[in-house]
Coordinates of C-alpha atoms and ligand atoms in Angstrom, one line a residue:
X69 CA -65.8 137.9 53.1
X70 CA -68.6 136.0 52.8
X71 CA -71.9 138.2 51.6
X72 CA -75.1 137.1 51.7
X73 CA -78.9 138.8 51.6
X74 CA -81.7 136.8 53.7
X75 CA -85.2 137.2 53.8
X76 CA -87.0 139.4 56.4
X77 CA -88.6 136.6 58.2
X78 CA -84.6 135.3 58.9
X79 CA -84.3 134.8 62.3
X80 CA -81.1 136.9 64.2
X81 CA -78.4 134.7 65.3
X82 CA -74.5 135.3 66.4
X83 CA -74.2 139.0 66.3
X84 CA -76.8 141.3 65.5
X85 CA -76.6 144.8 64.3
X86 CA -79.5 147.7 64.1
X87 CA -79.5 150.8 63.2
X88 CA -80.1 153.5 65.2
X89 CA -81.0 157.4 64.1
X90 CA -80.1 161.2 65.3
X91 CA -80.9 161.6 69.0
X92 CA -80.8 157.8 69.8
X93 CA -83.6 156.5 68.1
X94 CA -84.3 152.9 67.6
X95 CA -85.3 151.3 64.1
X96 CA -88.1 149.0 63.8
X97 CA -85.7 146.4 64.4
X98 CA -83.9 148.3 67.2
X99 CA -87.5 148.3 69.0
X100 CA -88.3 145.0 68.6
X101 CA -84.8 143.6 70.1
X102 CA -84.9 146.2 72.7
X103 CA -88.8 144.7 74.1
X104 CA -87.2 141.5 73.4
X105 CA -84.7 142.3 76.1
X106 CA -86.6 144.2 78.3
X107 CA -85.3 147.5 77.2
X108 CA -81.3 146.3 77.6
X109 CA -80.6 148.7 74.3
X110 CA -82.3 151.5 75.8
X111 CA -80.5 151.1 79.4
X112 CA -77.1 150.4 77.2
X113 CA -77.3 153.5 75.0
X114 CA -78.4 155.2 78.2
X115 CA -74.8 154.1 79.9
X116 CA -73.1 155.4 76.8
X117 CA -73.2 159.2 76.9
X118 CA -71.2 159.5 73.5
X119 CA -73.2 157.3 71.1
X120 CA -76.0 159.4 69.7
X121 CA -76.6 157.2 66.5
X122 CA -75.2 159.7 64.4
X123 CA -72.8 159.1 61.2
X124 CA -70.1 156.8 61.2
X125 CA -71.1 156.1 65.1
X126 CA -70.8 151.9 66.4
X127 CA -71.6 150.9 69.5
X128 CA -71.2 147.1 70.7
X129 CA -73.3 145.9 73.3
X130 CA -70.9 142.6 74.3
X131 CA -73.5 141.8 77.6
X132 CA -76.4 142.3 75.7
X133 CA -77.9 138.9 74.3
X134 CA -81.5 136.7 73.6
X135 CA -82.8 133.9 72.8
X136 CA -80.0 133.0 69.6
X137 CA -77.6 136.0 70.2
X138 CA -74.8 136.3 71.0
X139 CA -74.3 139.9 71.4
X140 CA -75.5 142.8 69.4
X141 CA -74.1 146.0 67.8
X142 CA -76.4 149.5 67.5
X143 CA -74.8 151.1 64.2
X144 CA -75.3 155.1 64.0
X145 CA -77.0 156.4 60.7
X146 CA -77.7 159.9 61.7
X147 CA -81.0 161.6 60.1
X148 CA -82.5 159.0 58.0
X149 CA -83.7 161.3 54.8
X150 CA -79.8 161.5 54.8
X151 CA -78.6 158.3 54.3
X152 CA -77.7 157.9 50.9
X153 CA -75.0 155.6 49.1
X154 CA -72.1 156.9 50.2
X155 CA -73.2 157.6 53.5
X156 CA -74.6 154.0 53.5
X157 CA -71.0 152.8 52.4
X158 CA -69.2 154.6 55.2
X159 CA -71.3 153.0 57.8
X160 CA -71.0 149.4 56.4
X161 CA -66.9 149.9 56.3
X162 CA -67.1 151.3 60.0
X163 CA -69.2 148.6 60.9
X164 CA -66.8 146.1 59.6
X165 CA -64.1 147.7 61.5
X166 CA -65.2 147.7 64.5
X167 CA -67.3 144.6 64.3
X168 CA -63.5 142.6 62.9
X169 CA -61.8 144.9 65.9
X170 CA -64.2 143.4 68.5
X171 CA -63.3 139.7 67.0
X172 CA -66.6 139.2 65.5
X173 CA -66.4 136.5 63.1
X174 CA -70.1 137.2 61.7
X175 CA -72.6 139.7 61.8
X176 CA -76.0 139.8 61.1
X177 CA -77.3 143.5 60.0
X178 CA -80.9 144.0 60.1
X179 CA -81.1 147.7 59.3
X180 CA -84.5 149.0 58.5
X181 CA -84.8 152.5 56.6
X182 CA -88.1 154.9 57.0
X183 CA -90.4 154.6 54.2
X184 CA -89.3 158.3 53.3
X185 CA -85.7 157.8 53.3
X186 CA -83.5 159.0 50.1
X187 CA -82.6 155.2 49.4
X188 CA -84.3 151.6 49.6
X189 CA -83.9 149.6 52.8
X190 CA -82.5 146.9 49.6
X191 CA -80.4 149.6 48.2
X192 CA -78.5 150.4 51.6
X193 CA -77.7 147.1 51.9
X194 CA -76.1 146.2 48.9
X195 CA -74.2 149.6 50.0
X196 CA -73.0 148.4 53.2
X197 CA -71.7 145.4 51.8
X198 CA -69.7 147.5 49.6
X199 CA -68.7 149.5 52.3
X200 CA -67.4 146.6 54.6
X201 CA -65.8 144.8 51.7
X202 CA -63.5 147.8 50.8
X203 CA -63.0 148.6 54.1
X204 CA -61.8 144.8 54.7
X205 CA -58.9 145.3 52.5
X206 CA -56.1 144.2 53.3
X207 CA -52.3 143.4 52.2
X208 CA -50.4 140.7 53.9
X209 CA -48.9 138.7 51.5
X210 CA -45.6 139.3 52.4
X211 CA -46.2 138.9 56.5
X212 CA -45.3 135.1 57.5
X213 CA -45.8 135.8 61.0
X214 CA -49.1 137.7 61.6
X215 CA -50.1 138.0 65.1
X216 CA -54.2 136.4 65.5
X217 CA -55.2 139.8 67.0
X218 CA -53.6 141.6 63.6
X219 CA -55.8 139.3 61.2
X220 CA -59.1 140.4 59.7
X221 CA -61.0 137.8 61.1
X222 CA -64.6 138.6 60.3
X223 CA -65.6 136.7 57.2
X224 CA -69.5 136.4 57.0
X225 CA -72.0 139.3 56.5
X226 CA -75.1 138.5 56.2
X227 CA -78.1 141.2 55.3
X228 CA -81.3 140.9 56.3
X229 CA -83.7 142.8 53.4
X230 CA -86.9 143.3 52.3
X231 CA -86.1 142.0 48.6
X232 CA -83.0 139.9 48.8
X233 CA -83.0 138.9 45.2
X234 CA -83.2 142.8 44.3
X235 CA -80.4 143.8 46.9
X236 CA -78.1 141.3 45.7
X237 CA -78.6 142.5 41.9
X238 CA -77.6 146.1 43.3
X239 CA -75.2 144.2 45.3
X240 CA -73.1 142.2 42.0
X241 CA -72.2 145.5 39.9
X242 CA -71.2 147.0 43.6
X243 CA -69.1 143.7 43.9
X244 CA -67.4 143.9 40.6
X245 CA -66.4 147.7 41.7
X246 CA -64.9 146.4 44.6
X247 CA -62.5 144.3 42.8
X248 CA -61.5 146.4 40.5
X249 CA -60.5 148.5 43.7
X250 CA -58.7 145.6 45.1
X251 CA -56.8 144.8 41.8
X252 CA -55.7 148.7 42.1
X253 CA -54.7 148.7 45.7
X254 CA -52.9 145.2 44.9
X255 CA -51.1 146.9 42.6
X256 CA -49.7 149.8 44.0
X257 CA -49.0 147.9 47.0
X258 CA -46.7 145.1 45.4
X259 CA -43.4 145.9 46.0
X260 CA -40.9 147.4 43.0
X261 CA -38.5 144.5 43.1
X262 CA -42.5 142.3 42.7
X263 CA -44.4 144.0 40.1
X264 CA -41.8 145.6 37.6
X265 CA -43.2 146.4 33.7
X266 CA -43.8 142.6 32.7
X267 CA -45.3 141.7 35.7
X268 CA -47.9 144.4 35.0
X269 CA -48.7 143.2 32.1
X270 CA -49.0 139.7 33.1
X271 CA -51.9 141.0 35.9
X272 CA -53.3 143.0 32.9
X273 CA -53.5 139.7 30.8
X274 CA -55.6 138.2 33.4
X275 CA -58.4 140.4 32.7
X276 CA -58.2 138.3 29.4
X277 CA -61.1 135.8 31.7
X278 CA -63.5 138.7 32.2
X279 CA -63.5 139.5 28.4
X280 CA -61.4 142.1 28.2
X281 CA -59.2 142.3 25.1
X282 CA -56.0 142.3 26.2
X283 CA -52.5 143.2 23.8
X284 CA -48.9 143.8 25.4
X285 CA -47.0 146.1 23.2
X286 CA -42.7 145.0 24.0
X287 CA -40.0 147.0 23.5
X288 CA -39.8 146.3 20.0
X289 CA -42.9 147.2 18.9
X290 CA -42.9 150.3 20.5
X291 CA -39.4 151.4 18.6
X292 CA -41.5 150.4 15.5
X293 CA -44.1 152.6 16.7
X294 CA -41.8 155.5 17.1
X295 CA -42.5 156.0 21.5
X296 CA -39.0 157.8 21.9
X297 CA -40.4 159.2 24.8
X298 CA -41.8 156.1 26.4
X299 CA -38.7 154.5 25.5
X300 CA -36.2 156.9 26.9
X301 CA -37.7 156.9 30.5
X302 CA -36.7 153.0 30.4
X303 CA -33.4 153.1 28.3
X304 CA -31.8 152.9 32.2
X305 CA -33.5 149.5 33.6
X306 CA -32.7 146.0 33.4
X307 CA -36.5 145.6 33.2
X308 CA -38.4 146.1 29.5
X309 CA -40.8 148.4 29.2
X310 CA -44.5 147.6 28.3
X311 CA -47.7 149.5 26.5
X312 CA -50.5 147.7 27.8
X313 CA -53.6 148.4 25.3
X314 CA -57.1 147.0 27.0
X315 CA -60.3 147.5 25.4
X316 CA -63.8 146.3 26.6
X317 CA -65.9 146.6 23.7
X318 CA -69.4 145.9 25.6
X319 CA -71.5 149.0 23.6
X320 CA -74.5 147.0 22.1
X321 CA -73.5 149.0 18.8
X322 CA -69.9 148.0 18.4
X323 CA -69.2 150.9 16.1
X324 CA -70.0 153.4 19.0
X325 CA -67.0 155.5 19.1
X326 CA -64.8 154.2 22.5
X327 CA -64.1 156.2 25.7
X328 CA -60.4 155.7 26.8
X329 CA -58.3 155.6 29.6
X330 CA -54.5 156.1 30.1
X331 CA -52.6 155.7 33.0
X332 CA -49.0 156.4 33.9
X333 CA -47.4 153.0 35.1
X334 CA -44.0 153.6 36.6
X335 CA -43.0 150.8 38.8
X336 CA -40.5 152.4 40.5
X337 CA -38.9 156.2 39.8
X338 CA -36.0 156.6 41.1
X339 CA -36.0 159.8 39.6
X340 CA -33.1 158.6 37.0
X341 CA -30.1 159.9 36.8
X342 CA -32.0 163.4 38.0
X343 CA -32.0 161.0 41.2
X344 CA -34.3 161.6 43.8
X345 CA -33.1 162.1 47.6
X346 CA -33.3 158.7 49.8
X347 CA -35.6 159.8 52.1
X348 CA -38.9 158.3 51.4
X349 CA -37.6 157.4 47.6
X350 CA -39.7 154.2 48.3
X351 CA -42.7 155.3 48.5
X352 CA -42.2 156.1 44.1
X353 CA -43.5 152.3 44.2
X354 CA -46.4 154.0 43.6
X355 CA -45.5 155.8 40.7
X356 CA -48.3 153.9 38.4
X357 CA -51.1 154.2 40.6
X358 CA -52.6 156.0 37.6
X359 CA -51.8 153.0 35.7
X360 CA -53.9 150.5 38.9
X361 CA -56.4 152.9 38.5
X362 CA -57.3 151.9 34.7
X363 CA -56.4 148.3 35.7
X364 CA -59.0 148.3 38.3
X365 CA -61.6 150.3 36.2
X366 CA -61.3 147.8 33.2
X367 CA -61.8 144.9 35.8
X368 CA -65.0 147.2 37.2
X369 CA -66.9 147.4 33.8
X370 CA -66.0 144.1 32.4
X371 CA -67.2 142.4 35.4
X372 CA -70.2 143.8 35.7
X373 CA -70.8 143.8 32.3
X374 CA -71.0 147.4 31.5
X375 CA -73.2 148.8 28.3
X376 CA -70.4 151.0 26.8
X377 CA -66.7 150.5 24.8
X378 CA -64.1 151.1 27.2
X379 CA -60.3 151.6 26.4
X380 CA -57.4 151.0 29.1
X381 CA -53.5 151.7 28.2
X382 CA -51.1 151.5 30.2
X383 CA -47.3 153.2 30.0
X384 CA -45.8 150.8 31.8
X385 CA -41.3 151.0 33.1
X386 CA -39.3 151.3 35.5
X387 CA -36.8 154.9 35.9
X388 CA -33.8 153.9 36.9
X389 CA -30.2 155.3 36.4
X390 CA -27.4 153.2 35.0
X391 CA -24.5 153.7 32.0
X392 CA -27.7 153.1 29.9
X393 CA -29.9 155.9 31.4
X394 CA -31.1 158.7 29.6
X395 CA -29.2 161.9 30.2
X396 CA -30.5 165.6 30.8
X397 CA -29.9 167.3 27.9
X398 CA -30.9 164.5 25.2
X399 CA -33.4 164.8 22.9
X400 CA -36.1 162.2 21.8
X401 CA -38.4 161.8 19.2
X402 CA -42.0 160.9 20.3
X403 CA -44.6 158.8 18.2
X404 CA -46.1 162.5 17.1
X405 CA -43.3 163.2 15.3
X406 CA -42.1 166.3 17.9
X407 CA -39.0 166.1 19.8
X408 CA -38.5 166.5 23.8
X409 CA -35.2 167.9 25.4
X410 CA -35.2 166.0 28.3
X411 CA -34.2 168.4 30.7
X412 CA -35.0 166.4 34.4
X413 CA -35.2 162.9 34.4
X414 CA -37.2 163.1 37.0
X415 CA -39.9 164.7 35.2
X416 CA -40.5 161.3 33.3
X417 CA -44.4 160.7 33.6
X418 CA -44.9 162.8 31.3
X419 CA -42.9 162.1 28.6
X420 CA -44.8 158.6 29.5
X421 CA -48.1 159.7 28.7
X422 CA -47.2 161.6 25.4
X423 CA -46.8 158.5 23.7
X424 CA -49.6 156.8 25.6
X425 CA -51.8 159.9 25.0
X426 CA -50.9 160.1 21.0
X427 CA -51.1 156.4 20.9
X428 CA -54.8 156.4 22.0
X429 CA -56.6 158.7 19.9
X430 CA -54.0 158.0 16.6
X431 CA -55.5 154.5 16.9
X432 CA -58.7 154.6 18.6
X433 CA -60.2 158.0 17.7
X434 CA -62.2 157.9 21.4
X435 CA -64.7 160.7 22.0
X436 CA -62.8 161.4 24.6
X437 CA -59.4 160.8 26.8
X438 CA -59.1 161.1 30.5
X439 CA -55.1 159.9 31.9
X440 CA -54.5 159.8 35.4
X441 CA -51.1 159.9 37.1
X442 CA -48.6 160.6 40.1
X443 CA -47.4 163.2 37.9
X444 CA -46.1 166.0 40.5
X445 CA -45.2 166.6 43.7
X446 CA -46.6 170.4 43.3
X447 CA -49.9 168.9 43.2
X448 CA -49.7 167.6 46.9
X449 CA -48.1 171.5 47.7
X450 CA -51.4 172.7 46.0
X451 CA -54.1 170.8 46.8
X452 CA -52.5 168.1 49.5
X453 CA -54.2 164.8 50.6
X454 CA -57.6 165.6 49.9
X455 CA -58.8 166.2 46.4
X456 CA -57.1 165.0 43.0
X457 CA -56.5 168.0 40.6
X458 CA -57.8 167.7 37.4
X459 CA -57.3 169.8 34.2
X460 CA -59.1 169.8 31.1
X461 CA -59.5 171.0 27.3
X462 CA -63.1 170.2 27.6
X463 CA -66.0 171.9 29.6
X464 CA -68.4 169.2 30.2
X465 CA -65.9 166.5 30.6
X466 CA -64.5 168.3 33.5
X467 CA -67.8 169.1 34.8
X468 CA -68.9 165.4 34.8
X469 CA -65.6 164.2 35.9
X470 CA -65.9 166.7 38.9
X471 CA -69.4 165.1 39.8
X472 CA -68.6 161.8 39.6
X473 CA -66.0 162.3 42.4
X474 CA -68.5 163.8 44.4
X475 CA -70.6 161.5 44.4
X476 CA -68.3 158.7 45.0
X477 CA -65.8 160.7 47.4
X478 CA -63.3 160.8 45.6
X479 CA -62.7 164.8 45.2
X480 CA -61.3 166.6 42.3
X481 CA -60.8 170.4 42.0
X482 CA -60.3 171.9 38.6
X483 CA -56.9 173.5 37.8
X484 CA -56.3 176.1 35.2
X485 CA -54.1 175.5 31.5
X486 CA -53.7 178.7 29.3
X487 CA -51.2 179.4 26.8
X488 CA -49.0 181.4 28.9
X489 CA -48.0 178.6 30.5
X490 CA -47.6 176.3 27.3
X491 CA -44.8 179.0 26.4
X492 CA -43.0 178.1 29.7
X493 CA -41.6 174.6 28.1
X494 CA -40.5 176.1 25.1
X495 CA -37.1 175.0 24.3
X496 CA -34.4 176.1 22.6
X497 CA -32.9 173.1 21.3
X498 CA -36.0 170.8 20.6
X499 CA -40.0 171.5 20.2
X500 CA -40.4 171.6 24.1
X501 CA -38.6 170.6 26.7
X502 CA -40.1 168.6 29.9
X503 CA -39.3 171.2 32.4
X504 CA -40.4 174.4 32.5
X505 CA -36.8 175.6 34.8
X506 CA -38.7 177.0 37.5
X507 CA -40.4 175.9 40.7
X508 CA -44.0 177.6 39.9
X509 CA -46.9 175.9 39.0
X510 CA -45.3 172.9 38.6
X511 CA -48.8 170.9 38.4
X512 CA -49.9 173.1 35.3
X513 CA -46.9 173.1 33.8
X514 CA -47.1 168.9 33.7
X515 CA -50.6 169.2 32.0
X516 CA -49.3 171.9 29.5
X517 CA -47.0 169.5 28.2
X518 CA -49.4 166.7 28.0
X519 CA -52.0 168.7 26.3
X520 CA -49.2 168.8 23.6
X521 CA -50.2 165.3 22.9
X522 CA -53.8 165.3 22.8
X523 CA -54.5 166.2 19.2
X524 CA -57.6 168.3 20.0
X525 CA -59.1 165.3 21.3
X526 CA -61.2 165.9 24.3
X527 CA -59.1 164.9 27.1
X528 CA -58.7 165.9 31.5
X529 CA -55.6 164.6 32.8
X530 CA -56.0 163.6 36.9
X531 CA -53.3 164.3 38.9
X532 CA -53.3 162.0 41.7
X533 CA -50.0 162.2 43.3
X534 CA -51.6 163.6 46.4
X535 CA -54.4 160.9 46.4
X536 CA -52.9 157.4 45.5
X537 CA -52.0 156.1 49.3
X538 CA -52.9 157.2 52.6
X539 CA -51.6 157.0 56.3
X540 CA -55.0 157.1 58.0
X541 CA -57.9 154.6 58.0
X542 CA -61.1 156.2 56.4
X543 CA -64.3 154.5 56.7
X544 CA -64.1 152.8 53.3
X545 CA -60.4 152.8 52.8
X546 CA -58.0 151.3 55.1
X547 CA -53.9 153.1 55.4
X548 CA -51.9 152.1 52.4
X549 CA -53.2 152.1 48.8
X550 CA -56.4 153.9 47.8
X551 CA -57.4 152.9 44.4
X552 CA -58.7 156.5 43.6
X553 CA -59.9 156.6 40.6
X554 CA -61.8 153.2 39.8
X555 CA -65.0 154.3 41.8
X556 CA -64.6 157.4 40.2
X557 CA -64.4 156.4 36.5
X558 CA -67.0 153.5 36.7
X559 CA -69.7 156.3 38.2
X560 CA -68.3 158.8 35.1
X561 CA -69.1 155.3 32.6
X562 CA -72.2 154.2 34.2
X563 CA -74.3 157.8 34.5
X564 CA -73.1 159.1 31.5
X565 CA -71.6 156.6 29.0
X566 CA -74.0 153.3 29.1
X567 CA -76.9 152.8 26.5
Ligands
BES108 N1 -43.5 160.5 40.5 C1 -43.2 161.9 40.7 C2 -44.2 162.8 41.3 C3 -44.7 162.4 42.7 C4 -44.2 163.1 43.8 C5 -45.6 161.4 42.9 C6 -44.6 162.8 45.1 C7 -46.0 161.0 44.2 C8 -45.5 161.7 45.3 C9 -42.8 162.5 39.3 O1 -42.3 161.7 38.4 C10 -41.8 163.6 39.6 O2 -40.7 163.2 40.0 N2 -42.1 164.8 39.4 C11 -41.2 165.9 39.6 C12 -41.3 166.8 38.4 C13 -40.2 167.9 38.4 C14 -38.9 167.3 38.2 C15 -40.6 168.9 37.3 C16 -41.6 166.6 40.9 O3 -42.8 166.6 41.2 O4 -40.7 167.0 41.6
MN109 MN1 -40.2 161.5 38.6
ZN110 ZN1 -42.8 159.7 38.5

């Protein structure tokens, strides 16, 4: 989609869009097209009982047109002292929507704010933008024979401001944010037999052009390394199995200790020889959303340049059973030296992240570690679609972690570790053992071991299981991938982690 921000003298053309606030009132701009058409939005909201110009509210006016228009579209903001970013972001992916749905191939938005509102006219429409361009996701590189009406068809959005240079500064950093979502939702979307451990890391390499630092760790270097666990989750596939090690050193003081990321990449879990039921197994495609989501966040602050040293790694393999599988019952060694009985196959992110996790602060001492992964299906039973769980050693890590998603909308809600349930994967054979034998707090239990591997580091670990792909259309996110977590993380970098 094309974006572009025109000065306020820019005459409407095509389709025009103005806002409108609580209890049907026009914006300047609304006014002015409503005298210019002798009071056809007034008599058209008036024939529309339901549209009262609140939140996430479109109306399009198809009859209505002047001198140059084609037709125009009132967009809902509610109360304007409300409108903020996000809720600025919903109504520009809303208005997209329904603009595409109507077959508009351009629109023209000439929303004007109150001089009291929480946010710059500028600011909400570099917000929009974002909004519409996340909402105009899409995946359909695999469909040969897309029907017209199917196609997102609307391609030009153009945004009328006060300041256009100063909108589209806001708008570039929004921009780069937006494709690191994409290159998430890309990701988890690629089918298994598509985007298998080397694959990965060849879309990780490509990040290589924004400046990222990019090294892929093979098979053999990890054996050298000592990743038993890592190892062991891929002993079953024909595939290799990758470590993906990012780092995006854009601090102005290079010797500022990093912040890293870690993300569980399985590109397919079949559950291994613990093997999952068929129903639904192939929906474990997205098994390394956690792994998109550090993808996507490395392309966010490289491309726009971010002030701070940012760390990506990436388990990345494929669990699959075969004569080469790994059994339940064996024991491996991981890179910290302490040995796993690998009771459930199944339970194989984590034995992912405990090499990723010791890995990452053996070689980069960060100031802190946050991993995000699809880690349990108890997290779905706890907290369902709605809000991540997150868990943490640290205090003010999880604090800022759980404002960040607030402010982006992407929810977390704190879950609990204590040493009672660190006893629960005890073992009697080995150090620990990657089940705890029970179905109880099966979330916890996941973090428990994890925190194993964290070396006192300050660390959270986001389970996303629940999050990672959705059924449902939502203002900014179309059904299918999400790419939770990039939005997230770039807000936790920029507010707290820049210079
Ligand atoms: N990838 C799954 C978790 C998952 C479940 C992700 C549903 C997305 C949706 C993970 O590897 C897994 O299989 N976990 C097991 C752990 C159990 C064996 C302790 C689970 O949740 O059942
Ligand atoms: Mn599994
Ligand atoms: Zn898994």
């Amino acid at each position: 989609m094309e974006i572009r921000f025109v000065a306020p003298d820019t005459l409407l053309t095509g389709t025009a869009v103005v806002a409108v606030f609580s209890d049907r009132t026009l914006s300047p701009p609304g006014k002015a097209l409503d005298d210019l058409t002798d009071g056809g939005l007034g008599r058209a909201m008036a024939a529309s009982p339901k549209f009262k110009g609140g939140r996430d509210e479109v109306l399009i006016l198809p009859s209505i047109a002047a001198d140059g228009l084609d037709r125009v579209i009132l967009l809902g903001l509610g109360a304007p002292d409300a409108v903020d970013a996000r809720a600025a972001q919903r109504a520009g992916g809303t208005l997209a929507a329904q603009a595409n749905q109507a077959g508009a191939t351009g629109i023209m938005v000439k929303a004007e704010l109150p001089g009291d509102a929480a946010i710059s006219t500028d600011a909400m429409a570099a917000e929009l933008a974002f909004g519409a361009l996340l909402r105009a996701y899409r995946f359909d590189r695999y469909k040969t024979d897309q029907k017209p009406e199917a196609k997102w068809t609307l391609n030009e959005l153009v945004l009328v401001c006060a300041d256009p240079a100063a909108a589209l500064a806001a708008f570039d950093s929004r921009r780069a944010v937006a494709d690191g979502v994409t290159l998430a939702r890309d990701l988890v979307s690629e089918p298994p037999n598509i985007l298998q451990p080397e694959a990965f890391a060849d879309r990780c390499r490509d990040l290589a052009d924004l400046g990222v630092e990019v090294e892929i760790l093979d098979d053999d270097a990890l054996k050298d390394l000592g990743m038993g666990a890592l190892l062991g989750v891929g002993q079953g596939s024909q595939c290799g199995t990758r470590l993906a090690v990012m780092q995006w050193m854009g601090a102005p003081d290079p010797a500022t200790p990093p912040i890293a990321f870690i993300g569980k990449g399985v590109t397919f879990d079949t559950g291994g020889i613990s093997l999952k039921p068929s129903a639904g197994m192939d929906e474990m495609k997205t098994d390394m959303a956690g792994a998109a989501a550090v993808a996507g966040l490395m392309r966010a602050v490289a491309g726009r340049k971010a002030k701070a040293n940012v760390i990506g790694i990436l388990g990345l393999v494929e669990n699959m059973p075969s004569g080469a599988a790994q059994r339940p019952g064996d024991v491996v060694t991981s890179m910290s030296g302490q040995t796993i009985e690998v009771l459930n196959t199944d339970a194989e992110g984590r034995l992912v992240l405990a090499d990723a996790l010791w890995y990452t602060q053996d070689r980069f001492k960060p100031a802190f570690m946050v991993d995000l992964a699809t880690l349990t299906g108890a997290v779905l039973i706890a907290l369902g679609q709605h809000k991540a769980g997150v868990f943490s050693n640290n205090d003010e890590l999880a604090e800022r972690l759980y404002e960040a998603g607030e402010s982006v909308g992407e929810a977390l809600w704190r879950l609990p570790l204590a040493d009672a349930y660190n006893k629960d994967i005890d073992s009697d054979v080995a150090d620990m053992k990657n089940i705890a034998g029970n179905r109880f707090a099966g979330s916890i239990i996941g973090a428990q071991f994890l925190q194993r591997f964290v070396n006192e580091v300050p660390w959270a670990h986001l389970d996303i299981a629940g999050v990672a792909w959705t059924k449902k259309d939502d203002p900014i996110t179309p059904k299918g991938a999400t790419g939770f977590g990039v939005r997230l993380l770039d807000r936790l970098v920029a507010e707290h982690y820049e210079s």
